mmCIF file of C-alpha atoms in Angstrom:
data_model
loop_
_atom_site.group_PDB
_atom_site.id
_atom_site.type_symbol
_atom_site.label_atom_id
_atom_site.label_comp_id
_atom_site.label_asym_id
_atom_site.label_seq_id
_atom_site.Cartn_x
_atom_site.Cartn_y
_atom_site.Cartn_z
ATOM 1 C CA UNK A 750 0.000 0.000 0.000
ATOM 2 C CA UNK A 751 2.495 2.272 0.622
ATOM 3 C CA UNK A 752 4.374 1.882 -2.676
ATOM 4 C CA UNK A 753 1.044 2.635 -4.424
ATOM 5 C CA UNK A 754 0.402 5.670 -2.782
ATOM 6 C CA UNK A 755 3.674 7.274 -2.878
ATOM 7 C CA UNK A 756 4.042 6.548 -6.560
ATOM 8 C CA UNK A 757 3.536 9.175 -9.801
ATOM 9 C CA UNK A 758 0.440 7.190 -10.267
ATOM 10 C CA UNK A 759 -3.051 7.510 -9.176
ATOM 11 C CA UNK A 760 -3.539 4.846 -6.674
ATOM 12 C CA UNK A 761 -6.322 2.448 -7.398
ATOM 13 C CA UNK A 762 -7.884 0.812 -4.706
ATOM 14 C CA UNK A 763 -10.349 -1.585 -4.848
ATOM 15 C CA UNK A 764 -13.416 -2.608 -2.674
ATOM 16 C CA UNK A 765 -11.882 -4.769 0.251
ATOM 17 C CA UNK A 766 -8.436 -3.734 0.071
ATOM 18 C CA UNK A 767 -8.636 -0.760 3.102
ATOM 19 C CA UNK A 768 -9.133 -4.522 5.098
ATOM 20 C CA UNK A 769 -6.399 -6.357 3.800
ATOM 21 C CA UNK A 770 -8.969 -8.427 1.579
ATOM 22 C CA UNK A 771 -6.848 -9.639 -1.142
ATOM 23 C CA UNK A 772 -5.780 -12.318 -3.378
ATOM 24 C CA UNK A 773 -10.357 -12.510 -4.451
ATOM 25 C CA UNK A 774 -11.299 -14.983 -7.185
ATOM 26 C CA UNK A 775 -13.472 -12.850 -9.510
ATOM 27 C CA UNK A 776 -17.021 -13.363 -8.867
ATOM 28 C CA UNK A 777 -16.539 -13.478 -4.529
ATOM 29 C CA UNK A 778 -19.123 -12.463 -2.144
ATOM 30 C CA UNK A 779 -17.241 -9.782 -0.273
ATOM 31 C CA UNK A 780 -16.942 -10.390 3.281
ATOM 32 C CA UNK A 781 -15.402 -7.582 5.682
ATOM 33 C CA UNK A 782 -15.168 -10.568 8.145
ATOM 34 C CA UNK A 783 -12.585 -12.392 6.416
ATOM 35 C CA UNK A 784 -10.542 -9.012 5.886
ATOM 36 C CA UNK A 785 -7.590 -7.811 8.469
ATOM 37 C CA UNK A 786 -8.964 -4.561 10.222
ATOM 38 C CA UNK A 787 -5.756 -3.836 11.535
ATOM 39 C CA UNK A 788 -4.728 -2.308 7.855
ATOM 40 C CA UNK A 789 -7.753 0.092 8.084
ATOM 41 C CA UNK A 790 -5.780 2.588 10.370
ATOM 42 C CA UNK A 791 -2.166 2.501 7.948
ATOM 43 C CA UNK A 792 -4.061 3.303 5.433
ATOM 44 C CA UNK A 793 -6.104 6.670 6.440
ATOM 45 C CA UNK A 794 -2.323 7.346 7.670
ATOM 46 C CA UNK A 795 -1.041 6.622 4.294
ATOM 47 C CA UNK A 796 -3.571 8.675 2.687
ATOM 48 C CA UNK A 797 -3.466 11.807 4.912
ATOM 49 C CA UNK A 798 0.036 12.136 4.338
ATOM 50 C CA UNK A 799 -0.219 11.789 0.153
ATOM 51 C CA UNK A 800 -2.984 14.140 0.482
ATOM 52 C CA UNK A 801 -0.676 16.973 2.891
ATOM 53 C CA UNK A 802 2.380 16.583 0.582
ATOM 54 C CA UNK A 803 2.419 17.461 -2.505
ATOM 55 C CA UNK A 804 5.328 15.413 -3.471
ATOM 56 C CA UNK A 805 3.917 12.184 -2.997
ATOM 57 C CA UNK A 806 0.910 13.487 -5.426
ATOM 58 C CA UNK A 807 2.370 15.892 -8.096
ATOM 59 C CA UNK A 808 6.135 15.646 -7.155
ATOM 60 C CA UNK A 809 8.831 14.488 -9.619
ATOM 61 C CA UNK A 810 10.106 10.749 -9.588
ATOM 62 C CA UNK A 811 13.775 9.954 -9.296
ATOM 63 C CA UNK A 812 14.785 6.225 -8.905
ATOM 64 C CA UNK A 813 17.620 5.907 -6.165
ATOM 65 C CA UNK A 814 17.827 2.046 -5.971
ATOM 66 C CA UNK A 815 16.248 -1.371 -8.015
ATOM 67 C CA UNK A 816 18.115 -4.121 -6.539
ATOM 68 C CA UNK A 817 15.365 -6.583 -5.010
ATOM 69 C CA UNK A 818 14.664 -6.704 -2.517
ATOM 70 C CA UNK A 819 15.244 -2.625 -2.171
ATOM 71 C CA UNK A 820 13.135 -0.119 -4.593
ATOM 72 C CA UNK A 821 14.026 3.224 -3.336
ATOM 73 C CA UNK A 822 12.675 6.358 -5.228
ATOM 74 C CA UNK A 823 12.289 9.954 -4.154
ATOM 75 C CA UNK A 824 9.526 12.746 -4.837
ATOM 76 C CA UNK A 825 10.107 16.019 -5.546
ATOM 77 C CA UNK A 826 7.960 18.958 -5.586
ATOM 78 C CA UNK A 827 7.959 22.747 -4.131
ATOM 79 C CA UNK A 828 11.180 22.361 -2.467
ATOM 80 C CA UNK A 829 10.047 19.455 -0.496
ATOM 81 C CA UNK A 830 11.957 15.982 -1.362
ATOM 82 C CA UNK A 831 10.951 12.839 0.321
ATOM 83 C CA UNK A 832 12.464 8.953 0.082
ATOM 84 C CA UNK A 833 10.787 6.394 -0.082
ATOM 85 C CA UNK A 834 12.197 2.764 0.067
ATOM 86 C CA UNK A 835 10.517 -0.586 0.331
ATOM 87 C CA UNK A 836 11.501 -3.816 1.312
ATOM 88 C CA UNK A 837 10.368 -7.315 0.001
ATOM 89 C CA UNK A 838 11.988 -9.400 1.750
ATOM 90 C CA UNK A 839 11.328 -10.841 5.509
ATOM 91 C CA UNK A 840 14.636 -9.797 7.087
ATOM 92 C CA UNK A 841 15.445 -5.812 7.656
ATOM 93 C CA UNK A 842 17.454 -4.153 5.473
ATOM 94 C CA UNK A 843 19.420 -0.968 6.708
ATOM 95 C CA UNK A 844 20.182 1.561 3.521
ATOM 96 C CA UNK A 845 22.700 4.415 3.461
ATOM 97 C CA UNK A 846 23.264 5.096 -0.259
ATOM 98 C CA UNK A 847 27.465 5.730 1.171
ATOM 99 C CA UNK A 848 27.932 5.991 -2.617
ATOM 100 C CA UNK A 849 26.800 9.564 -2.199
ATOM 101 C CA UNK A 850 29.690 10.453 0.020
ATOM 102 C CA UNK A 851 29.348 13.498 2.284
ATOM 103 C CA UNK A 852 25.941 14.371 0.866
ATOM 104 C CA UNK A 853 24.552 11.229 2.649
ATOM 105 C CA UNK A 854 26.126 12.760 6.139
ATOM 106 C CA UNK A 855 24.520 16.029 5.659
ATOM 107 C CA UNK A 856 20.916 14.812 5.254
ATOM 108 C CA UNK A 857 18.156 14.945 7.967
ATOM 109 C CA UNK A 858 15.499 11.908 7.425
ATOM 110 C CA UNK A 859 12.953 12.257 9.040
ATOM 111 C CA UNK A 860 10.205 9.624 9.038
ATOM 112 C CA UNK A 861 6.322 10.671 8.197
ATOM 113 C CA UNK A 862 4.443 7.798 9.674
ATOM 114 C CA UNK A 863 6.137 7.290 12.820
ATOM 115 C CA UNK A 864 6.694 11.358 13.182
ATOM 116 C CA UNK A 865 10.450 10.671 13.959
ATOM 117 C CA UNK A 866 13.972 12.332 13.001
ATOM 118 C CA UNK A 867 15.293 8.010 12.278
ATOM 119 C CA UNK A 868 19.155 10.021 10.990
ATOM 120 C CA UNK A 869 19.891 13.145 11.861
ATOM 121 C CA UNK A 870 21.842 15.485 10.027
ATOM 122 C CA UNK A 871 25.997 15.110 10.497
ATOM 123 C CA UNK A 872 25.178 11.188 10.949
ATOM 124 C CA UNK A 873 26.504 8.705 8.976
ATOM 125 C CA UNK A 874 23.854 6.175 10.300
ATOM 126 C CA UNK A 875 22.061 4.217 7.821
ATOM 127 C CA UNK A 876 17.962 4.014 7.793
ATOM 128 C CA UNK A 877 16.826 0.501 8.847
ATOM 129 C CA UNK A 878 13.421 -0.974 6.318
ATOM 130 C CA UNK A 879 11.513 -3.900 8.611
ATOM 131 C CA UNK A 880 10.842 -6.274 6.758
ATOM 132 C CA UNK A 881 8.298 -6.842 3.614
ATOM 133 C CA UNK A 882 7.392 -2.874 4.418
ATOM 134 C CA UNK A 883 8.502 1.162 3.517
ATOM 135 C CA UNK A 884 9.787 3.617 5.261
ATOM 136 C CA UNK A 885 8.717 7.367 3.610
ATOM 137 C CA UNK A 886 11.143 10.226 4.606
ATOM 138 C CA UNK A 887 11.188 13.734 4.558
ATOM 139 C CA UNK A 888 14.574 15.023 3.000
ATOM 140 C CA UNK A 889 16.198 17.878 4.653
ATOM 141 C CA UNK A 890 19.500 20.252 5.144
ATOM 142 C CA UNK A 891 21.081 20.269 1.598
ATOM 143 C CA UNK A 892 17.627 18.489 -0.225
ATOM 144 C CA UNK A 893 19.066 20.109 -3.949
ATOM 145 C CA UNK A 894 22.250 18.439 -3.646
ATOM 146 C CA UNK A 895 21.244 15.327 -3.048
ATOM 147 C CA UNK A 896 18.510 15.370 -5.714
ATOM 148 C CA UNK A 897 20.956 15.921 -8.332
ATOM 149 C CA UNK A 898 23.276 13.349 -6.632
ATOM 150 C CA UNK A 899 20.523 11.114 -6.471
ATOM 151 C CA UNK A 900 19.813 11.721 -10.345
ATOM 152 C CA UNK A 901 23.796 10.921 -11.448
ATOM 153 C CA UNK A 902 23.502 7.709 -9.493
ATOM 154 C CA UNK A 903 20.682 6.187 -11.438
#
């Protein structure tokens, strides 16, 4: 869910999936029984926070990373860049993108669904992913210099 609704895409959702009612054969009853409620709640948050951020809606699309089981991306917009990186896998991953050099140290992340600074600037601390989930970060200190970093590493 969260990879559809930070993409440059208009996120489709259909009828059971706010309850974690997938994987239907065409033609089911639906049943909100046989749905998980607990996704209900993620998903207002997820949408809330597309909807108060332009960048996850209208911002510009920059692929940082494509190696499974790590898709990182970043959206731009207004002079607000946030990162966004998945993981499908069922171990953690921690990301730094070191390959950036100092412009990795100078970067503030701070993360929009737990409402957390997870690297603060001057840090070389890499971002931890839990496992088969995303992470969605709000870029800051030195956001334009990364961008184009970000861009030349792709």
């Amino acid at each position: 869910l969260a990879f559809l609704l930070t993409m440059n895409r208009i996120p489709i959702l259909y009828a059971g999936d706010e309850i974690g009612h997938w994987n239907r054969v065409p033609g089911d009853v639906f049943d909100p029984a046989n749905g998980d409620q607990s996704i209900k709640p993620y998903l207002r948050q997820l949408i809330a926070l597309r909807k108060s951020h332009p960048a996850l809606s209208r911002g510009n699309f920059t692929k940082i990373q494509s190696a499974n089981p790590i898709f990182a991306y970043t959206r731009a917009f207004g002079g607000s860049t946030i990162l966004v990186v998945t993981n499908n896998s069922g171990e953690s991953k921690s990301v730094s993108y070191s390959s950036l050099g100092a412009s990795w140290q100078s970067l503030q992340l701070y993360d929009l669904m737990q409402n957390q600074v997870v690297k603060p600037a001057g840090s070389t601390a890499s971002v931890s992913v839990p496992p088969y989930s995303a992470v969605i970060l709000e870029v800051g200190n030195g956001t334009s210099a990364i961008a184009a970093a970000w861009t030349q590493y792709d």
